Coordinates of C-alpha atoms in Angstrom, one line a residue:
M276 CA 0.0 0.0 0.0
L277 CA 2.7 2.4 0.7
A278 CA 4.6 2.0 -2.6
P279 CA 1.8 3.4 -4.8
V280 CA 1.3 6.4 -2.4
R281 CA 4.9 7.1 -2.3
S282 CA 5.2 6.9 -6.1
L283 CA 2.3 9.3 -6.4
C284 CA 3.8 11.8 -4.1
V285 CA 7.1 11.7 -5.9
Y286 CA 5.3 12.3 -9.2
M287 CA 3.4 15.3 -7.9
F288 CA 6.6 16.8 -6.4
R289 CA 8.4 16.5 -9.7
R290 CA 5.5 18.1 -11.6
L291 CA 5.4 21.1 -9.2
T292 CA 9.2 21.5 -9.4
V293 CA 9.1 21.6 -13.2
R294 CA 6.2 24.1 -13.2
M295 CA 7.8 26.5 -10.7
N296 CA 11.0 26.5 -12.7
S297 CA 9.1 28.0 -15.7
P298 CA 9.8 31.7 -16.6
Y299 CA 6.2 32.9 -16.1
F300 CA 5.9 31.4 -12.7
T301 CA 9.3 32.7 -11.7
D302 CA 8.4 36.3 -12.6
S303 CA 5.1 36.2 -10.9
T304 CA 6.6 34.7 -7.9
A305 CA 9.2 37.4 -7.9
V306 CA 6.5 40.0 -8.1
L307 CA 4.6 38.4 -5.4
D308 CA 7.7 38.2 -3.3
T309 CA 8.5 41.9 -3.9
S310 CA 5.0 43.0 -3.0
A311 CA 5.0 40.8 0.0
R312 CA 8.3 42.2 1.1
E313 CA 7.0 45.8 0.6
T314 CA 3.8 45.0 2.5
M315 CA 5.8 43.4 5.3
G316 CA 8.1 46.4 5.4
K317 CA 5.2 48.8 5.5
S318 CA 3.4 46.8 8.2
A319 CA 6.7 46.8 10.1
V320 CA 6.9 50.5 9.7
N321 CA 3.2 51.2 10.6
K322 CA 3.5 48.8 13.5
G323 CA 0.2 47.0 12.9
G324 CA -1.7 49.9 11.4
I325 CA -3.4 47.6 8.8
R326 CA -4.8 45.5 11.6
R327 CA -6.3 48.5 13.3
L328 CA -7.7 49.8 10.0
R329 CA -9.2 46.4 9.3
S330 CA -10.7 46.3 12.8
R331 CA -12.2 49.8 12.3
M332 CA -13.7 48.8 9.0
A333 CA -15.1 45.7 10.7
Q334 CA -16.6 47.9 13.4
G335 CA -18.1 50.2 10.7
L336 CA -19.7 47.3 8.9
K337 CA -21.1 46.1 12.2
S338 CA -22.5 49.6 13.0
E339 CA -24.2 49.7 9.6
D340 CA -25.8 46.4 10.5
D341 CA -27.2 48.1 13.7
P342 CA -29.0 51.2 12.5
P343 CA -31.0 52.0 15.7
K344 CA -27.8 52.8 17.6
V345 CA -26.7 55.2 14.9
K346 CA -30.0 56.9 14.9
A347 CA -30.0 57.2 18.6
E348 CA -26.6 58.9 18.4
L349 CA -27.8 61.3 15.7
H350 CA -30.9 62.2 17.8
E351 CA -28.7 62.8 20.9
Q352 CA -26.6 65.1 18.8
S353 CA -29.6 66.9 17.4
I354 CA -31.0 67.4 20.8
S355 CA -27.7 68.8 22.2
D356 CA -27.3 71.1 19.1
A357 CA -30.9 72.4 19.3
P358 CA -31.3 75.9 20.6
L359 CA -32.5 76.4 24.2
Q360 CA -36.3 76.9 24.6
T361 CA -37.5 80.2 26.0
H362 CA -39.5 78.6 28.8
A363 CA -38.6 75.9 31.4
Q364 CA -39.5 72.3 30.7
T365 CA -41.7 70.5 33.3
P366 CA -41.0 66.9 34.4
A367 CA -44.1 65.7 32.5
E368 CA -42.8 67.4 29.3
T369 CA -39.3 65.8 29.8
V370 CA -40.8 62.3 30.0
S371 CA -43.0 62.9 27.0
S372 CA -40.0 64.2 25.0
C373 CA -38.0 61.1 25.9
K374 CA -40.8 58.9 24.7
N375 CA -41.1 60.8 21.5
T376 CA -37.3 60.4 20.9
T377 CA -37.4 56.6 21.3
T378 CA -40.5 56.2 19.1
K379 CA -39.1 58.5 16.4
G380 CA -35.7 56.6 16.5
K381 CA -37.6 53.3 15.8
K382 CA -39.6 54.9 13.0
E383 CA -36.5 56.4 11.4
A384 CA -34.7 53.1 11.6
V385 CA -37.1 51.8 9.0
D386 CA -36.6 54.7 6.6
D387 CA -32.9 55.8 6.6
Q388 CA -33.7 58.6 4.2
A389 CA -36.2 60.3 6.5
P390 CA -35.0 63.8 7.5
L391 CA -34.1 64.4 11.1
T392 CA -36.7 66.3 13.1
S393 CA -36.8 67.8 16.5
P394 CA -37.9 65.3 19.2
R395 CA -40.3 67.9 20.6
K396 CA -43.7 68.6 19.2
S397 CA -44.3 72.2 18.2
R398 CA -46.5 73.8 20.9
R399 CA -49.2 76.4 20.2
G400 CA -48.3 80.0 20.7
R401 CA -49.2 81.3 24.2
L402 CA -52.1 83.8 24.2
K403 CA -51.1 87.2 25.4
V404 CA -53.2 88.4 28.3
E405 CA -53.4 92.2 28.5
Y406 CA -53.3 92.6 32.3
E407 CA -50.2 90.4 32.6
D408 CA -47.9 93.0 31.0
E409 CA -46.3 95.4 33.3
G410 CA -47.5 98.9 33.1
V411 CA -50.7 97.9 31.1
E412 CA -54.0 98.4 32.9
L413 CA -57.4 97.3 31.9
K414 CA -59.0 100.2 30.2
R415 CA -62.7 100.5 30.9
E416 CA -64.8 102.3 28.4
R417 CA -65.5 105.7 29.9
W418 CA -68.8 107.2 29.1
E419 CA -69.7 110.9 29.3
P420 CA -72.6 112.9 27.9
C421 CA -72.4 115.0 24.9
D422 CA -71.8 118.8 25.3
W423 CA -71.7 118.5 29.1
R424 CA -68.8 121.0 29.3
T425 CA -70.7 123.5 27.2
Q426 CA -73.8 123.0 29.3
L427 CA -71.9 123.4 32.5
S428 CA -70.3 126.6 31.4
F429 CA -73.7 128.0 30.5
I430 CA -75.0 127.0 34.0
R431 CA -72.1 128.8 35.6
E432 CA -72.9 131.9 33.5
M433 CA -76.5 131.8 34.6
R434 CA -75.5 131.3 38.2
S435 CA -72.9 134.1 38.2
K436 CA -75.0 136.5 40.2
Q437 CA -75.4 134.0 43.1
D438 CA -78.8 135.3 44.0
A439 CA -80.6 132.0 44.4
P440 CA -82.1 131.0 47.8
V441 CA -79.4 128.4 48.3
D442 CA -76.7 131.1 48.0
Q443 CA -78.2 133.1 50.9
M444 CA -79.9 130.5 53.1
G445 CA -78.3 127.2 52.3
A446 CA -76.8 124.7 54.8
G447 CA -73.5 126.4 54.3
K448 CA -74.9 129.8 55.5
C449 CA -77.0 128.8 58.5
Y450 CA -74.3 128.0 61.1
D451 CA -72.6 130.3 63.6
A452 CA -69.2 131.2 62.2
E453 CA -68.0 132.4 65.6
A454 CA -68.9 129.2 67.4
P455 CA -66.3 126.5 68.3
P456 CA -65.4 124.0 65.5
E457 CA -67.4 121.1 66.9
V458 CA -70.4 123.3 67.5
R459 CA -70.2 124.7 63.9
R460 CA -70.1 121.1 62.5
Y461 CA -73.1 120.1 64.6
Q462 CA -75.1 123.1 63.4
V463 CA -74.3 122.2 59.8
L464 CA -75.6 118.7 60.4
I465 CA -78.8 120.0 62.0
S466 CA -79.4 122.4 59.1
L467 CA -79.1 119.6 56.6
M468 CA -81.5 117.4 58.6
L469 CA -84.1 120.3 58.6
S470 CA -83.6 121.1 54.9
S471 CA -85.1 117.8 53.8
Q472 CA -88.4 118.4 52.1
T473 CA -88.3 122.0 53.2
K474 CA -87.8 125.4 51.5
D475 CA -84.5 127.2 52.2
H476 CA -86.1 130.2 53.8
V477 CA -88.1 128.0 56.2
T478 CA -84.9 126.1 57.1
A479 CA -83.1 129.4 57.7
G480 CA -85.9 130.6 60.0
A481 CA -85.8 127.4 62.1
M482 CA -82.0 127.6 62.4
Q483 CA -82.2 131.2 63.5
R484 CA -84.6 130.3 66.3
L485 CA -82.4 127.4 67.4
R486 CA -79.3 129.5 67.4
E487 CA -81.0 132.0 69.6
H488 CA -81.4 129.2 72.1
D489 CA -77.7 128.3 71.9
L490 CA -77.8 125.4 69.4
S491 CA -75.4 122.8 70.6
V492 CA -75.3 119.1 71.6
D493 CA -75.8 119.8 75.3
T494 CA -78.6 122.2 74.7
V495 CA -80.6 119.9 72.5
L496 CA -80.2 117.0 74.9
N497 CA -81.5 119.1 77.8
M498 CA -84.4 120.4 75.6
D499 CA -87.8 118.6 75.6
E500 CA -89.4 117.5 72.4
E501 CA -92.3 119.9 72.6
T502 CA -90.0 122.9 72.8
L503 CA -87.8 121.6 70.0
G504 CA -90.8 121.1 67.9
K505 CA -92.0 124.7 68.4
L506 CA -88.6 126.0 67.4
I507 CA -88.3 124.1 64.1
Y508 CA -92.0 124.4 63.1
P509 CA -93.1 124.7 60.2
V510 CA -90.4 122.6 58.5
G511 CA -91.6 119.5 56.6
F512 CA -92.2 116.5 58.8
W513 CA -91.2 118.4 61.9
R514 CA -92.6 115.8 64.3
T515 CA -90.4 113.1 62.8
K516 CA -87.4 115.4 62.6
V517 CA -87.7 116.2 66.3
K518 CA -87.3 112.5 67.1
Y519 CA -84.4 112.1 64.7
I520 CA -82.6 115.1 66.1
K521 CA -82.9 113.9 69.7
Q522 CA -81.7 110.4 68.8
A523 CA -78.8 111.5 66.6
T524 CA -77.6 114.0 69.2
A525 CA -77.6 111.4 71.9
L526 CA -75.6 109.0 69.7
I527 CA -73.1 111.8 68.9
Q528 CA -72.7 112.5 72.6
Q529 CA -72.3 108.8 73.5
E530 CA -70.2 107.3 70.7
F531 CA -68.4 110.3 69.1
G532 CA -67.5 112.5 72.0
G533 CA -69.9 115.4 71.3
D534 CA -68.6 115.9 67.7
I535 CA -70.2 114.7 64.5
P536 CA -68.5 111.7 62.8
D537 CA -65.8 112.4 60.2
T538 CA -66.7 109.6 57.9
V539 CA -69.6 108.9 55.6
E540 CA -70.2 105.5 57.3
G541 CA -70.4 107.1 60.7
L542 CA -72.8 109.9 59.5
I543 CA -75.1 107.4 57.9
R544 CA -75.4 105.6 61.2
L545 CA -77.1 108.6 62.7
P546 CA -81.0 108.5 62.5
G547 CA -82.4 110.7 59.8
V548 CA -79.2 111.1 57.9
G549 CA -78.9 109.8 54.4
P550 CA -76.2 109.6 51.7
K551 CA -76.9 113.1 50.4
M552 CA -76.7 114.7 53.9
A553 CA -73.6 112.7 54.7
H554 CA -71.6 113.8 51.6
L555 CA -72.7 117.4 52.1
A556 CA -71.7 117.3 55.7
M557 CA -68.3 116.0 54.8
D558 CA -67.9 118.8 52.3
I559 CA -69.2 121.7 54.4
A560 CA -68.3 120.6 57.9
W561 CA -65.0 118.7 57.4
N562 CA -63.9 120.2 54.1
Q563 CA -63.5 116.7 52.5
V564 CA -65.0 115.7 49.2
S565 CA -66.4 112.1 49.6
G566 CA -69.1 112.2 47.0
I567 CA -71.8 114.2 45.2
G568 CA -74.7 115.4 47.3
V569 CA -77.7 114.7 45.0
D570 CA -81.1 116.2 46.1
T571 CA -84.3 116.5 44.0
H572 CA -82.8 119.5 42.0
V573 CA -79.6 117.6 41.0
H574 CA -81.6 114.5 40.3
R575 CA -84.1 116.3 38.1
I576 CA -81.7 118.4 36.1
S577 CA -79.2 115.6 35.5
N578 CA -82.0 113.5 33.9
R579 CA -83.2 116.5 31.9
L580 CA -79.8 117.3 30.5
G581 CA -79.0 113.6 29.8
W582 CA -76.1 113.4 32.2
T583 CA -77.0 109.8 33.1
R584 CA -76.6 106.7 31.0
K585 CA -80.3 106.0 31.3
E586 CA -83.2 107.7 33.2
T587 CA -82.7 107.1 36.9
K588 CA -85.5 106.7 39.4
T589 CA -83.9 107.8 42.7
P590 CA -81.3 110.4 43.7
E591 CA -78.9 107.6 44.8
E592 CA -78.9 106.1 41.3
T593 CA -78.2 109.6 39.9
R594 CA -75.3 110.0 42.3
R595 CA -73.6 106.8 41.2
D596 CA -74.0 107.6 37.5
L597 CA -72.6 111.1 38.0
E598 CA -69.6 109.9 40.0
E599 CA -68.7 107.5 37.2
W600 CA -67.8 110.2 34.6
L601 CA -67.8 113.6 36.3
P602 CA -64.3 114.7 37.3
R603 CA -63.7 114.6 41.0
D604 CA -62.7 118.3 41.2
L605 CA -66.3 119.2 40.2
W606 CA -68.1 117.1 42.8
S607 CA -68.2 119.9 45.4
E608 CA -69.4 122.6 43.0
I609 CA -72.0 120.6 41.1
N610 CA -74.5 120.5 44.0
W611 CA -74.4 124.3 44.6
L612 CA -74.7 125.0 40.9
L613 CA -77.6 122.7 40.0
V614 CA -79.6 123.5 43.2
G615 CA -79.6 127.2 42.5
F616 CA -80.2 126.6 38.8
G617 CA -83.2 124.4 39.7
Q618 CA -84.5 127.1 42.0
Q619 CA -84.4 129.9 39.4
V620 CA -84.6 128.4 35.8
C621 CA -85.0 124.7 35.6
L622 CA -88.1 124.6 37.9
P623 CA -89.8 121.4 38.8
V624 CA -93.0 122.5 37.1
G625 CA -93.0 124.8 34.1
P626 CA -89.2 125.2 33.6
L627 CA -88.1 128.5 31.9
C628 CA -86.6 126.8 28.9
S629 CA -86.9 130.0 26.8
M630 CA -84.6 131.8 29.2
C631 CA -82.1 129.0 29.5
L632 CA -78.9 129.1 27.6
N633 CA -78.9 125.3 27.2
Q634 CA -82.2 125.3 25.3
H635 CA -80.5 124.2 22.0
T636 CA -78.4 121.4 23.6
C637 CA -80.8 120.1 26.3
P638 CA -82.7 117.0 25.1
S639 CA -85.6 117.9 27.4
A640 CA -85.9 121.6 26.3
H641 CA -89.5 122.8 25.7
R642 CA -91.0 119.4 26.4
S643 CA -92.3 120.1 29.9
S644 CA -92.8 123.9 29.5
P645 CA -95.7 124.4 27.1
S646 CA -96.8 127.9 26.1
K647 CA -98.6 129.5 29.1
K648 CA -102.3 130.1 28.7
L649 CA -104.9 131.9 30.8
K650 CA -107.3 129.6 32.5
S651 CA -110.7 130.0 30.8
S652 CA -112.6 129.2 34.0
L653 CA -111.4 132.4 35.5
A654 CA -111.1 134.6 32.4
S655 CA -114.3 133.8 30.6
P656 CA -116.9 131.0 30.5
T657 CA -116.7 130.6 26.7
P658 CA -115.7 127.1 25.6
Q659 CA -112.2 126.6 24.3
V660 CA -111.6 125.7 20.7
K661 CA -109.5 122.5 20.4
E662 CA -106.3 123.3 18.5
E663 CA -105.1 120.7 16.1
P664 CA -101.4 119.8 15.8
A665 CA -99.3 121.4 13.0
D666 CA -99.0 118.1 11.2
A667 CA -102.8 117.8 10.8
S668 CA -103.0 121.0 8.7
R669 CA -100.2 119.7 6.5
S670 CA -102.0 116.4 5.9
R671 CA -105.1 118.1 4.5
C672 CA -105.4 119.1 0.9
P673 CA -105.4 122.9 0.1
S674 CA -109.2 123.0 -0.4
Q675 CA -109.9 121.4 3.0
S676 CA -107.4 123.7 4.7
R677 CA -109.1 126.8 3.2
K678 CA -112.5 125.6 4.3
H679 CA -111.2 124.9 7.8
T680 CA -109.7 128.4 8.1
A681 CA -112.9 130.0 6.8
Q682 CA -115.0 128.1 9.4
Q683 CA -112.6 129.3 12.1
E684 CA -112.9 132.9 11.0
V685 CA -116.7 132.7 11.0
S686 CA -116.9 131.0 14.4
G687 CA -114.4 133.7 15.7
N688 CA -116.6 136.5 14.4
E689 CA -119.7 134.9 16.0
R690 CA -118.0 134.7 19.4
Q691 CA -116.9 138.3 19.1
E692 CA -120.4 139.5 18.2
K693 CA -122.1 137.6 21.1
P694 CA -121.3 139.4 24.3
T695 CA -120.7 137.0 27.3
P696 CA -121.0 138.1 30.9
N697 CA -117.7 138.0 32.8
H698 CA -118.3 136.1 36.1
A699 CA -114.6 135.9 37.1
P700 CA -114.6 138.7 39.7
S701 CA -117.7 137.2 41.4
L702 CA -116.2 133.7 41.4
L703 CA -113.1 135.1 43.0
R704 CA -115.1 136.9 45.7
Q705 CA -117.1 133.9 46.5
R706 CA -113.9 131.7 46.8
N707 CA -112.2 134.3 49.0
R708 CA -115.2 134.4 51.4
R709 CA -115.2 130.6 51.6
N710 CA -111.4 130.6 52.3
R711 CA -111.8 133.2 55.1
K712 CA -114.4 131.1 56.8
E713 CA -112.2 128.0 56.6
G714 CA -109.1 129.9 57.7
A715 CA -107.1 129.4 54.4
P716 CA -105.2 132.2 52.6
P717 CA -107.0 134.0 49.8
S718 CA -106.8 132.8 46.2
G719 CA -103.6 133.7 44.4
Q720 CA -101.5 132.9 47.5
T721 CA -100.4 129.6 48.7
S722 CA -99.0 128.1 51.9
V723 CA -98.1 124.7 50.5
F724 CA -94.3 124.2 49.9
T725 CA -93.0 122.0 47.1
P726 CA -91.0 119.1 48.7
D727 CA -87.3 119.5 48.3
S728 CA -84.7 117.1 49.6

């Protein structure tokens, strides 16, 4: 068995020896030996650099086979390179951003060509709130009536003479200027309490009689109600005011040390004192402007001039509306101006709109002051002819209007031709006799006062 194998090996060795001795194989072998020597020399020079290069190439091929790791590194780089956000990130947002990063990394591993995006979702813009900015205040729409400055200047011009009853006998003129300060303030409060529903000259008379009896806290406390009632009579609701004055004086002595309160809240606590009296007392007695004193005159004129947003029903509603738009430096003056204006021109009944300088700007001008007419019951017993409005004559055709005027002329001539007895003097005499028997004043005079607050 060994002989054939040996012979075969010898044969193969000989064949290889012959082939390697050929010129082609010798040249190629030399080339290979030369390249091998050069490579070995370079490897010796580089000290194993080829091995490191091969290992890096192998690592690169392995990293390409693992795309999620590469994407994760790219995401981390994009997050670090992204600009800082203007607002702080809450822990909940941090967790959500991490979740978004991992899910996006998995999605982008499927599609290598997908563009890199920020791991955060774009948030909606924050709404700007006006009151959060520094120096910015909420601006409320300020309402004010039209032409009120012009109307106020005209009222000042009409009140320039200062000859109204409030100028001579108002609450600011009834106290004793030479009395001690606490006595003066108490007298101002008593004059305001008496002026409710009373004419100014009646209030001034009552104050004069009280001052003759040394009007002060101690004097009123030592005075009985009957004597006090006789001194203030005939002011409106004098019996009720006697009780209020006694109770308020006792409260002033017990809780305020004999002087009137110096706050609106304290003044309103006194019996018979309302907001109007409290604000006027603060202005006149303490020289402090706390609000507008609104009485019936101010309430009526403000509604007539349109100085309120809508028609008000009470003086307190008018006060609130006026204080919303009227400048504070006019609060003290407005009561004095409008009260005198209401006493002379803008009367409660039959205002003198034809004499008022605001007749062209006042929305209520000539509405409540019709043309004055003589009463037919006293002038003549003839029946009155009903006047038709001006629009009625315009609606008629010309022929009908001419017939109507002709009939009026004929009826007028007939009335002039027929003499009618004048019974007015006899009616007046009979009424005066009846009034004398009942103890009432004669006709043409009145003892009833219009209520004023």
